[in-house]
Structure formats: structure tokens, C-alpha cells
mmCIF file of N, CA and C in Angstrom:
data_model
loop_
_atom_site.group_PDB
_atom_site.id
_atom_site.type_symbol
_atom_site.label_atom_id
_atom_site.label_comp_id
_atom_site.label_asym_id
_atom_site.label_seq_id
_atom_site.Cartn_x
_atom_site.Cartn_y
_atom_site.Cartn_z
ATOM 1 N N MET A 1443 -10.232 8.383 -6.320
ATOM 2 C CA MET A 1443 -10.977 7.539 -7.228
ATOM 3 C C MET A 1443 -12.131 8.337 -7.821
ATOM 4 N N ASN A 1444 -12.424 8.075 -9.074
ATOM 5 C CA ASN A 1444 -13.555 8.774 -9.685
ATOM 6 C C ASN A 1444 -14.866 8.108 -9.263
ATOM 7 N N LYS A 1445 -15.957 8.805 -9.479
ATOM 8 C CA LYS A 1445 -17.279 8.353 -9.022
ATOM 9 C C LYS A 1445 -17.654 6.985 -9.597
ATOM 10 N N ASP A 1446 -17.336 6.739 -10.867
ATOM 11 C CA ASP A 1446 -17.662 5.442 -11.470
ATOM 12 C C ASP A 1446 -16.898 4.307 -10.792
ATOM 13 N N ALA A 1447 -15.621 4.520 -10.508
ATOM 14 C CA ALA A 1447 -14.807 3.506 -9.845
ATOM 15 C C ALA A 1447 -15.307 3.256 -8.425
ATOM 16 N N VAL A 1448 -15.701 4.321 -7.727
ATOM 17 C CA VAL A 1448 -16.240 4.180 -6.377
ATOM 18 C C VAL A 1448 -17.536 3.378 -6.426
ATOM 19 N N THR A 1449 -18.421 3.715 -7.347
ATOM 20 C CA THR A 1449 -19.691 3.005 -7.478
ATOM 21 C C THR A 1449 -19.456 1.521 -7.752
ATOM 22 N N GLU A 1450 -18.542 1.214 -8.644
ATOM 23 C CA GLU A 1450 -18.236 -0.182 -8.961
ATOM 24 C C GLU A 1450 -17.718 -0.921 -7.730
ATOM 25 N N LEU A 1451 -16.843 -0.281 -6.950
ATOM 26 C CA LEU A 1451 -16.295 -0.912 -5.760
ATOM 27 C C LEU A 1451 -17.387 -1.146 -4.707
ATOM 28 N N VAL A 1452 -18.259 -0.179 -4.505
ATOM 29 C CA VAL A 1452 -19.346 -0.336 -3.536
ATOM 30 C C VAL A 1452 -20.311 -1.430 -3.997
ATOM 31 N N GLU A 1453 -20.569 -1.522 -5.284
ATOM 32 C CA GLU A 1453 -21.423 -2.601 -5.793
ATOM 33 C C GLU A 1453 -20.788 -3.967 -5.534
ATOM 34 N N LYS A 1454 -19.487 -4.060 -5.705
ATOM 35 C CA LYS A 1454 -18.784 -5.316 -5.406
ATOM 36 C C LYS A 1454 -18.844 -5.618 -3.913
ATOM 37 N N TYR A 1455 -18.730 -4.577 -3.093
ATOM 38 C CA TYR A 1455 -18.822 -4.750 -1.646
ATOM 39 C C TYR A 1455 -20.193 -5.319 -1.263
ATOM 40 N N PHE A 1456 -21.263 -4.787 -1.839
ATOM 41 C CA PHE A 1456 -22.601 -5.301 -1.531
ATOM 42 C C PHE A 1456 -22.815 -6.692 -2.102
ATOM 43 N N ALA A 1457 -22.187 -6.991 -3.216
ATOM 44 C CA ALA A 1457 -22.274 -8.348 -3.759
ATOM 45 C C ALA A 1457 -21.677 -9.355 -2.773
ATOM 46 N N ILE A 1458 -20.643 -8.946 -2.033
ATOM 47 C CA ILE A 1458 -20.054 -9.811 -1.010
ATOM 48 C C ILE A 1458 -21.101 -10.148 0.052
ATOM 49 N N TRP A 1459 -21.797 -9.140 0.531
ATOM 50 C CA TRP A 1459 -22.816 -9.353 1.562
ATOM 51 C C TRP A 1459 -23.955 -10.232 1.059
ATOM 52 N N ASN A 1460 -24.233 -10.205 -0.224
ATOM 53 C CA ASN A 1460 -25.335 -10.984 -0.786
ATOM 54 C C ASN A 1460 -24.900 -12.338 -1.337
ATOM 55 N N GLU A 1461 -23.612 -12.634 -1.306
ATOM 56 C CA GLU A 1461 -23.087 -13.880 -1.857
ATOM 57 C C GLU A 1461 -23.235 -15.031 -0.854
ATOM 58 N N SER A 1462 -23.864 -16.117 -1.266
ATOM 59 C CA SER A 1462 -24.060 -17.258 -0.370
ATOM 60 C C SER A 1462 -22.910 -18.267 -0.428
ATOM 61 N N ASP A 1463 -22.153 -18.264 -1.507
ATOM 62 C CA ASP A 1463 -21.056 -19.223 -1.656
ATOM 63 C C ASP A 1463 -19.802 -18.695 -0.949
ATOM 64 N N ASP A 1464 -19.293 -19.466 0.012
ATOM 65 C CA ASP A 1464 -18.148 -19.022 0.808
ATOM 66 C C ASP A 1464 -16.895 -18.759 -0.031
ATOM 67 N N ALA A 1465 -16.597 -19.625 -0.988
ATOM 68 C CA ALA A 1465 -15.385 -19.465 -1.802
ATOM 69 C C ALA A 1465 -15.482 -18.236 -2.692
ATOM 70 N N THR A 1466 -16.630 -18.038 -3.302
ATOM 71 C CA THR A 1466 -16.829 -16.852 -4.148
ATOM 72 C C THR A 1466 -16.727 -15.590 -3.316
ATOM 73 N N ARG A 1467 -17.351 -15.611 -2.127
ATOM 74 C CA ARG A 1467 -17.299 -14.444 -1.249
ATOM 75 C C ARG A 1467 -15.858 -14.151 -0.826
ATOM 76 N N ALA A 1468 -15.091 -15.163 -0.469
ATOM 77 C CA ALA A 1468 -13.703 -14.963 -0.045
ATOM 78 C C ALA A 1468 -12.860 -14.354 -1.160
ATOM 79 N N ALA A 1469 -13.042 -14.831 -2.386
ATOM 80 C CA ALA A 1469 -12.301 -14.277 -3.522
ATOM 81 C C ALA A 1469 -12.669 -12.814 -3.741
ATOM 82 N N SER A 1470 -13.944 -12.497 -3.583
ATOM 83 C CA SER A 1470 -14.381 -11.111 -3.761
ATOM 84 C C SER A 1470 -13.847 -10.210 -2.659
ATOM 85 N N ILE A 1471 -13.779 -10.716 -1.440
ATOM 86 C CA ILE A 1471 -13.226 -9.929 -0.331
ATOM 87 C C ILE A 1471 -11.786 -9.551 -0.638
ATOM 88 N N ASP A 1472 -11.019 -10.497 -1.160
ATOM 89 C CA ASP A 1472 -9.624 -10.206 -1.523
ATOM 90 C C ASP A 1472 -9.533 -9.144 -2.607
ATOM 91 N N GLU A 1473 -10.525 -9.089 -3.478
ATOM 92 C CA GLU A 1473 -10.535 -8.102 -4.558
ATOM 93 C C GLU A 1473 -10.969 -6.712 -4.069
ATOM 94 N N VAL A 1474 -11.861 -6.652 -3.109
ATOM 95 C CA VAL A 1474 -12.453 -5.389 -2.664
ATOM 96 C C VAL A 1474 -11.656 -4.723 -1.547
ATOM 97 N N PHE A 1475 -11.070 -5.517 -0.644
ATOM 98 C CA PHE A 1475 -10.357 -4.980 0.514
ATOM 99 C C PHE A 1475 -8.846 -5.127 0.353
ATOM 100 N N THR A 1476 -8.088 -4.198 0.924
ATOM 101 C CA THR A 1476 -6.641 -4.369 1.009
ATOM 102 C C THR A 1476 -6.372 -5.519 1.985
ATOM 103 N N PRO A 1477 -5.217 -6.191 1.881
ATOM 104 C CA PRO A 1477 -4.952 -7.348 2.762
ATOM 105 C C PRO A 1477 -5.040 -7.019 4.254
ATOM 106 N N ASP A 1478 -4.643 -5.822 4.630
ATOM 107 C CA ASP A 1478 -4.646 -5.432 6.047
ATOM 108 C C ASP A 1478 -5.804 -4.502 6.400
ATOM 109 N N ALA A 1479 -6.878 -4.576 5.628
ATOM 110 C CA ALA A 1479 -8.039 -3.706 5.847
ATOM 111 C C ALA A 1479 -8.633 -3.914 7.234
ATOM 112 N N THR A 1480 -9.322 -2.874 7.698
ATOM 113 C CA THR A 1480 -10.074 -2.976 8.941
ATOM 114 C C THR A 1480 -11.550 -2.756 8.647
ATOM 115 N N TYR A 1481 -12.385 -3.423 9.442
ATOM 116 C CA TYR A 1481 -13.837 -3.290 9.353
ATOM 117 C C TYR A 1481 -14.326 -3.119 10.783
ATOM 118 N N THR A 1482 -14.930 -1.975 11.064
ATOM 119 C CA THR A 1482 -15.365 -1.671 12.420
ATOM 120 C C THR A 1482 -16.819 -1.233 12.399
ATOM 121 N N ASP A 1483 -17.627 -1.887 13.235
ATOM 122 C CA ASP A 1483 -19.002 -1.437 13.453
ATOM 123 C C ASP A 1483 -19.305 -1.640 14.935
ATOM 124 N N PRO A 1484 -20.511 -1.349 15.394
ATOM 125 C CA PRO A 1484 -20.774 -1.451 16.827
ATOM 126 C C PRO A 1484 -20.577 -2.856 17.419
ATOM 127 N N THR A 1485 -20.519 -3.880 16.583
ATOM 128 C CA THR A 1485 -20.416 -5.245 17.096
ATOM 129 C C THR A 1485 -19.066 -5.914 16.861
ATOM 130 N N VAL A 1486 -18.171 -5.266 16.092
ATOM 131 C CA VAL A 1486 -16.922 -5.938 15.737
ATOM 132 C C VAL A 1486 -15.832 -4.927 15.394
ATOM 133 N N ALA A 1487 -14.600 -5.351 15.602
ATOM 134 C CA ALA A 1487 -13.428 -4.653 15.080
ATOM 135 C C ALA A 1487 -12.570 -5.734 14.419
ATOM 136 N N ALA A 1488 -12.770 -5.932 13.123
ATOM 137 C CA ALA A 1488 -12.084 -6.989 12.377
ATOM 138 C C ALA A 1488 -10.878 -6.402 11.665
ATOM 139 N N GLU A 1489 -9.755 -7.107 11.742
ATOM 140 C CA GLU A 1489 -8.529 -6.663 11.074
ATOM 141 C C GLU A 1489 -8.070 -7.734 10.107
ATOM 142 N N GLY A 1490 -7.942 -7.359 8.835
ATOM 143 C CA GLY A 1490 -7.487 -8.274 7.799
ATOM 144 C C GLY A 1490 -8.651 -8.963 7.094
ATOM 145 N N VAL A 1491 -8.372 -9.414 5.878
ATOM 146 C CA VAL A 1491 -9.437 -9.971 5.051
ATOM 147 C C VAL A 1491 -10.026 -11.262 5.615
ATOM 148 N N VAL A 1492 -9.243 -12.057 6.310
ATOM 149 C CA VAL A 1492 -9.779 -13.296 6.888
ATOM 150 C C VAL A 1492 -10.808 -12.963 7.959
ATOM 151 N N ALA A 1493 -10.468 -12.055 8.862
ATOM 152 C CA ALA A 1493 -11.398 -11.669 9.931
ATOM 153 C C ALA A 1493 -12.645 -10.993 9.361
ATOM 154 N N ILE A 1494 -12.472 -10.163 8.347
ATOM 155 C CA ILE A 1494 -13.624 -9.510 7.710
ATOM 156 C C ILE A 1494 -14.527 -10.564 7.078
ATOM 157 N N GLY A 1495 -13.941 -11.528 6.395
ATOM 158 C CA GLY A 1495 -14.725 -12.605 5.779
ATOM 159 C C GLY A 1495 -15.478 -13.422 6.810
ATOM 160 N N GLU A 1496 -14.845 -13.725 7.930
ATOM 161 C CA GLU A 1496 -15.508 -14.482 8.990
ATOM 162 C C GLU A 1496 -16.682 -13.698 9.561
ATOM 163 N N TYR A 1497 -16.493 -12.400 9.755
ATOM 164 C CA TYR A 1497 -17.573 -11.576 10.288
ATOM 165 C C TYR A 1497 -18.764 -11.535 9.325
ATOM 166 N N ILE A 1498 -18.482 -11.325 8.060
ATOM 167 C CA ILE A 1498 -19.570 -11.272 7.077
ATOM 168 C C ILE A 1498 -20.295 -12.614 7.004
ATOM 169 N N ALA A 1499 -19.556 -13.710 7.007
ATOM 170 C CA ALA A 1499 -20.184 -15.035 6.967
ATOM 171 C C ALA A 1499 -21.091 -15.238 8.183
ATOM 172 N N ASP A 1500 -20.618 -14.860 9.357
ATOM 173 C CA ASP A 1500 -21.434 -14.990 10.575
ATOM 174 C C ASP A 1500 -22.661 -14.092 10.513
ATOM 175 N N ALA A 1501 -22.471 -12.854 10.073
ATOM 176 C CA ALA A 1501 -23.591 -11.907 10.009
ATOM 177 C C ALA A 1501 -24.645 -12.382 9.016
ATOM 178 N N ARG A 1502 -24.211 -12.995 7.922
ATOM 179 C CA ARG A 1502 -25.165 -13.475 6.908
ATOM 180 C C ARG A 1502 -26.126 -14.502 7.485
ATOM 181 N N THR A 1503 -25.693 -15.287 8.467
ATOM 182 C CA THR A 1503 -26.594 -16.277 9.058
ATOM 183 C C THR A 1503 -27.754 -15.594 9.780
ATOM 184 N N ASN A 1504 -27.526 -14.414 10.310
ATOM 185 C CA ASN A 1504 -28.588 -13.670 10.987
ATOM 186 C C ASN A 1504 -29.571 -13.044 10.004
ATOM 187 N N PHE A 1505 -29.155 -12.929 8.758
ATOM 188 C CA PHE A 1505 -29.981 -12.269 7.746
ATOM 189 C C PHE A 1505 -30.274 -13.207 6.570
ATOM 190 N N ALA A 1506 -30.431 -14.480 6.860
ATOM 191 C CA ALA A 1506 -30.670 -15.480 5.814
ATOM 192 C C ALA A 1506 -31.891 -15.088 4.981
ATOM 193 N N GLY A 1507 -31.729 -15.134 3.662
ATOM 194 C CA GLY A 1507 -32.817 -14.827 2.754
ATOM 195 C C GLY A 1507 -33.084 -13.349 2.569
ATOM 196 N N MET A 1508 -32.262 -12.504 3.187
ATOM 197 C CA MET A 1508 -32.463 -11.062 3.063
ATOM 198 C C MET A 1508 -31.457 -10.469 2.088
ATOM 199 N N LEU A 1509 -31.780 -9.290 1.596
ATOM 200 C CA LEU A 1509 -30.967 -8.602 0.600
ATOM 201 C C LEU A 1509 -30.342 -7.346 1.194
ATOM 202 N N PHE A 1510 -29.056 -7.158 0.965
ATOM 203 C CA PHE A 1510 -28.339 -5.955 1.367
ATOM 204 C C PHE A 1510 -28.319 -4.991 0.190
ATOM 205 N N THR A 1511 -28.750 -3.752 0.404
ATOM 206 C CA THR A 1511 -28.759 -2.738 -0.653
ATOM 207 C C THR A 1511 -28.242 -1.421 -0.096
ATOM 208 N N TYR A 1512 -27.893 -0.502 -0.999
ATOM 209 C CA TYR A 1512 -27.393 0.803 -0.574
ATOM 210 C C TYR A 1512 -28.110 1.913 -1.330
ATOM 211 N N ASP A 1513 -27.957 3.123 -0.779
ATOM 212 C CA ASP A 1513 -28.522 4.319 -1.402
ATOM 213 C C ASP A 1513 -27.398 5.140 -2.017
ATOM 214 N N ALA A 1514 -27.666 6.394 -2.250
ATOM 215 C CA ALA A 1514 -26.727 7.302 -2.920
ATOM 216 C C ALA A 1514 -25.357 7.319 -2.237
ATOM 217 N N LEU A 1515 -24.345 7.467 -3.068
ATOM 218 C CA LEU A 1515 -22.969 7.563 -2.585
ATOM 219 C C LEU A 1515 -22.552 9.015 -2.503
ATOM 220 N N LEU A 1516 -21.884 9.356 -1.435
ATOM 221 C CA LEU A 1516 -21.232 10.655 -1.298
ATOM 222 C C LEU A 1516 -19.742 10.372 -1.227
ATOM 223 N N THR A 1517 -18.968 10.981 -2.114
ATOM 224 C CA THR A 1517 -17.549 10.659 -2.150
ATOM 225 C C THR A 1517 -16.701 11.900 -2.393
ATOM 226 N N HIS A 1518 -15.546 11.889 -1.807
ATOM 227 C CA HIS A 1518 -14.519 12.885 -2.103
ATOM 228 C C HIS A 1518 -13.173 12.308 -1.702
ATOM 229 N N HIS A 1519 -12.157 12.762 -2.365
ATOM 230 C CA HIS A 1519 -10.792 12.282 -2.152
ATOM 231 C C HIS A 1519 -10.785 10.754 -2.152
ATOM 232 N N ASP A 1520 -10.346 10.148 -1.091
ATOM 233 C CA ASP A 1520 -10.265 8.687 -1.013
ATOM 234 C C ASP A 1520 -11.265 8.123 -0.012
ATOM 235 N N ALA A 1521 -12.471 8.704 0.025
ATOM 236 C CA ALA A 1521 -13.476 8.252 0.988
ATOM 237 C C ALA A 1521 -14.864 8.228 0.338
ATOM 238 N N VAL A 1522 -15.736 7.394 0.910
ATOM 239 C CA VAL A 1522 -17.123 7.317 0.462
ATOM 240 C C VAL A 1522 -18.031 7.143 1.678
ATOM 241 N N HIS A 1523 -19.225 7.690 1.582
ATOM 242 C CA HIS A 1523 -20.274 7.527 2.588
ATOM 243 C C HIS A 1523 -21.514 7.042 1.854
ATOM 244 N N PHE A 1524 -22.191 6.039 2.428
ATOM 245 C CA PHE A 1524 -23.441 5.573 1.835
ATOM 246 C C PHE A 1524 -24.319 4.985 2.934
ATOM 247 N N SER A 1525 -25.617 5.152 2.761
ATOM 248 C CA SER A 1525 -26.550 4.500 3.667
ATOM 249 C C SER A 1525 -26.918 3.146 3.077
ATOM 250 N N TRP A 1526 -27.346 2.236 3.932
ATOM 251 C CA TRP A 1526 -27.651 0.881 3.501
ATOM 252 C C TRP A 1526 -28.837 0.344 4.297
ATOM 253 N N ARG A 1527 -29.360 -0.770 3.822
ATOM 254 C CA ARG A 1527 -30.440 -1.462 4.515
ATOM 255 C C ARG A 1527 -30.341 -2.948 4.179
ATOM 256 N N VAL A 1528 -30.886 -3.749 5.072
ATOM 257 C CA VAL A 1528 -30.968 -5.190 4.843
ATOM 258 C C VAL A 1528 -32.357 -5.641 5.279
ATOM 259 N N GLY A 1529 -32.979 -6.421 4.420
ATOM 260 C CA GLY A 1529 -34.307 -6.924 4.718
ATOM 261 C C GLY A 1529 -34.805 -7.806 3.602
ATOM 262 N N PRO A 1530 -36.000 -8.339 3.773
ATOM 263 C CA PRO A 1530 -36.564 -9.195 2.727
ATOM 264 C C PRO A 1530 -36.846 -8.380 1.468
ATOM 265 N N THR A 1531 -36.649 -8.992 0.322
ATOM 266 C CA THR A 1531 -36.921 -8.317 -0.943
ATOM 267 C C THR A 1531 -38.359 -7.821 -0.965
ATOM 268 N N GLY A 1532 -38.529 -6.528 -1.214
ATOM 269 C CA GLY A 1532 -39.848 -5.923 -1.280
ATOM 270 C C GLY A 1532 -40.479 -5.641 0.072
ATOM 271 N N GLY A 1533 -39.795 -5.990 1.163
ATOM 272 C CA GLY A 1533 -40.341 -5.775 2.497
ATOM 273 C C GLY A 1533 -39.606 -4.672 3.236
ATOM 274 N N ALA A 1534 -40.073 -4.395 4.436
ATOM 275 C CA ALA A 1534 -39.442 -3.383 5.283
ATOM 276 C C ALA A 1534 -38.063 -3.866 5.721
ATOM 277 N N PRO A 1535 -37.091 -2.951 5.806
ATOM 278 C CA PRO A 1535 -35.761 -3.362 6.235
ATOM 279 C C PRO A 1535 -35.750 -3.813 7.698
ATOM 280 N N ALA A 1536 -34.931 -4.810 7.979
ATOM 281 C CA ALA A 1536 -34.735 -5.279 9.348
ATOM 282 C C ALA A 1536 -33.745 -4.384 10.082
ATOM 283 N N VAL A 1537 -32.736 -3.899 9.339
ATOM 284 C CA VAL A 1537 -31.694 -3.048 9.905
ATOM 285 C C VAL A 1537 -31.310 -2.018 8.846
ATOM 286 N N THR A 1538 -31.020 -0.798 9.287
ATOM 287 C CA THR A 1538 -30.509 0.246 8.396
ATOM 288 C C THR A 1538 -29.305 0.899 9.061
ATOM 289 N N GLY A 1539 -28.531 1.579 8.261
ATOM 290 C CA GLY A 1539 -27.374 2.283 8.800
ATOM 291 C C GLY A 1539 -26.629 2.992 7.696
ATOM 292 N N PHE A 1540 -25.386 3.339 7.984
ATOM 293 C CA PHE A 1540 -24.532 3.927 6.964
ATOM 294 C C PHE A 1540 -23.100 3.516 7.222
ATOM 295 N N ASP A 1541 -22.301 3.545 6.178
ATOM 296 C CA ASP A 1541 -20.884 3.211 6.247
ATOM 297 C C ASP A 1541 -20.065 4.368 5.708
ATOM 298 N N VAL A 1542 -18.859 4.458 6.211
ATOM 299 C CA VAL A 1542 -17.848 5.362 5.684
ATOM 300 C C VAL A 1542 -16.617 4.508 5.422
ATOM 301 N N ALA A 1543 -16.109 4.568 4.205
ATOM 302 C CA ALA A 1543 -14.949 3.767 3.839
ATOM 303 C C ALA A 1543 -13.849 4.662 3.294
ATOM 304 N N ARG A 1544 -12.609 4.266 3.575
ATOM 305 C CA ARG A 1544 -11.422 4.938 3.040
ATOM 306 C C ARG A 1544 -10.742 3.970 2.090
ATOM 307 N N PHE A 1545 -10.312 4.504 0.945
ATOM 308 C CA PHE A 1545 -9.689 3.695 -0.087
ATOM 309 C C PHE A 1545 -8.178 3.822 -0.072
ATOM 310 N N ASP A 1546 -7.538 2.779 -0.554
ATOM 311 C CA ASP A 1546 -6.093 2.795 -0.785
ATOM 312 C C ASP A 1546 -5.841 1.901 -1.995
ATOM 313 N N GLY A 1547 -5.298 2.476 -3.052
ATOM 314 C CA GLY A 1547 -4.996 1.699 -4.245
ATOM 315 C C GLY A 1547 -6.213 1.104 -4.917
ATOM 316 N N GLY A 1548 -7.346 1.781 -4.823
ATOM 317 C CA GLY A 1548 -8.556 1.307 -5.480
ATOM 318 C C GLY A 1548 -9.320 0.238 -4.726
ATOM 319 N N ARG A 1549 -8.917 -0.013 -3.478
ATOM 320 C CA ARG A 1549 -9.626 -0.979 -2.644
ATOM 321 C C ARG A 1549 -9.948 -0.338 -1.299
ATOM 322 N N ILE A 1550 -10.825 -0.977 -0.551
ATOM 323 C CA ILE A 1550 -11.195 -0.465 0.772
ATOM 324 C C ILE A 1550 -10.091 -0.810 1.770
ATOM 325 N N ALA A 1551 -9.575 0.224 2.428
ATOM 326 C CA ALA A 1551 -8.548 0.032 3.454
ATOM 327 C C ALA A 1551 -9.162 0.027 4.852
ATOM 328 N N ASP A 1552 -10.158 0.869 5.070
ATOM 329 C CA ASP A 1552 -10.838 0.962 6.361
ATOM 330 C C ASP A 1552 -12.307 1.219 6.110
ATOM 331 N N LEU A 1553 -13.159 0.514 6.844
ATOM 332 C CA LEU A 1553 -14.588 0.734 6.736
ATOM 333 C C LEU A 1553 -15.174 0.838 8.138
ATOM 334 N N TYR A 1554 -15.984 1.869 8.343
ATOM 335 C CA TYR A 1554 -16.666 2.104 9.616
ATOM 336 C C TYR A 1554 -18.160 2.043 9.355
ATOM 337 N N GLY A 1555 -18.832 1.111 10.031
ATOM 338 C CA GLY A 1555 -20.266 0.946 9.877
ATOM 339 C C GLY A 1555 -21.006 1.467 11.094
ATOM 340 N N PHE A 1556 -22.151 2.078 10.840
ATOM 341 C CA PHE A 1556 -23.013 2.632 11.885
ATOM 342 C C PHE A 1556 -24.411 2.082 11.687
ATOM 343 N N PHE A 1557 -25.045 1.624 12.772
ATOM 344 C CA PHE A 1557 -26.398 1.099 12.718
ATOM 345 C C PHE A 1557 -27.343 2.166 13.236
ATOM 346 N N ASN A 1558 -28.405 2.445 12.502
ATOM 347 C CA ASN A 1558 -29.406 3.395 12.988
ATOM 348 C C ASN A 1558 -30.087 2.813 14.223
ATOM 349 N N GLY A 1559 -30.221 3.627 15.258
ATOM 350 C CA GLY A 1559 -30.885 3.204 16.480
ATOM 351 C C GLY A 1559 -30.042 2.349 17.385
ATOM 352 N N PHE A 1560 -28.746 2.222 17.125
ATOM 353 C CA PHE A 1560 -27.865 1.371 17.951
ATOM 354 C C PHE A 1560 -26.950 2.229 18.768
#
């Protein structure tokens, strides 16, 4: 994938984390992830878009009113690395980390999340 396509996909991924409407978020998950995608971080190993959607919905309750954002993207071949943070707008982040994602057909097939200090 070219850098512009990767950037667009990562922006859509972050829009999912910031989306409060369950139906809109579910539709976006189907657009961003392959049907059999995996999402793995220190707290979960989710397989498939339904499990990924459930995890994101649950995680959003812990970060109510906070914004998920990312920093520079590093990409090559079918992979991307980016650091991220979540916290109140204009305030210090509550959690930071980085993700590494692998693409298949222009969507995320596997995503590995890492939390700083975890």
C-alpha cells in the first residue's frame, strides 16, 4: 500500500476508537478490518470483526470523553507502525503505546498493540 492509502486507513482506524455510535463504529470496523482479522494487545486476543468491535466498545467505556490520536506512521511493504495516545483533549495522555499492523487487500489483517509501561 502506498503512504497515502496507509494514512487514510489509520485515520479510519482511529475514527473507530473515537466513534460513540455503536452502529457507525461496527460499519467502520467492517471497512477497516478483514473479516478474520486479529487484534492483540496485553489485555486481549480478539479474532474476527465482532470480537474486535466488542473489545473496542468495552475499552471506550474506560476512556469516556477522551480522544485517541496517533503520531507519525512508519510503513513498508504491507505493514505500518505508529505510536498513539488517549487522553482528554488538550490534556496529558492517560495511556500511550504503539501498534504494528499488517495489511491484506487494503485492510488490516492483524494488529498488535503495545502499551508503554505495561
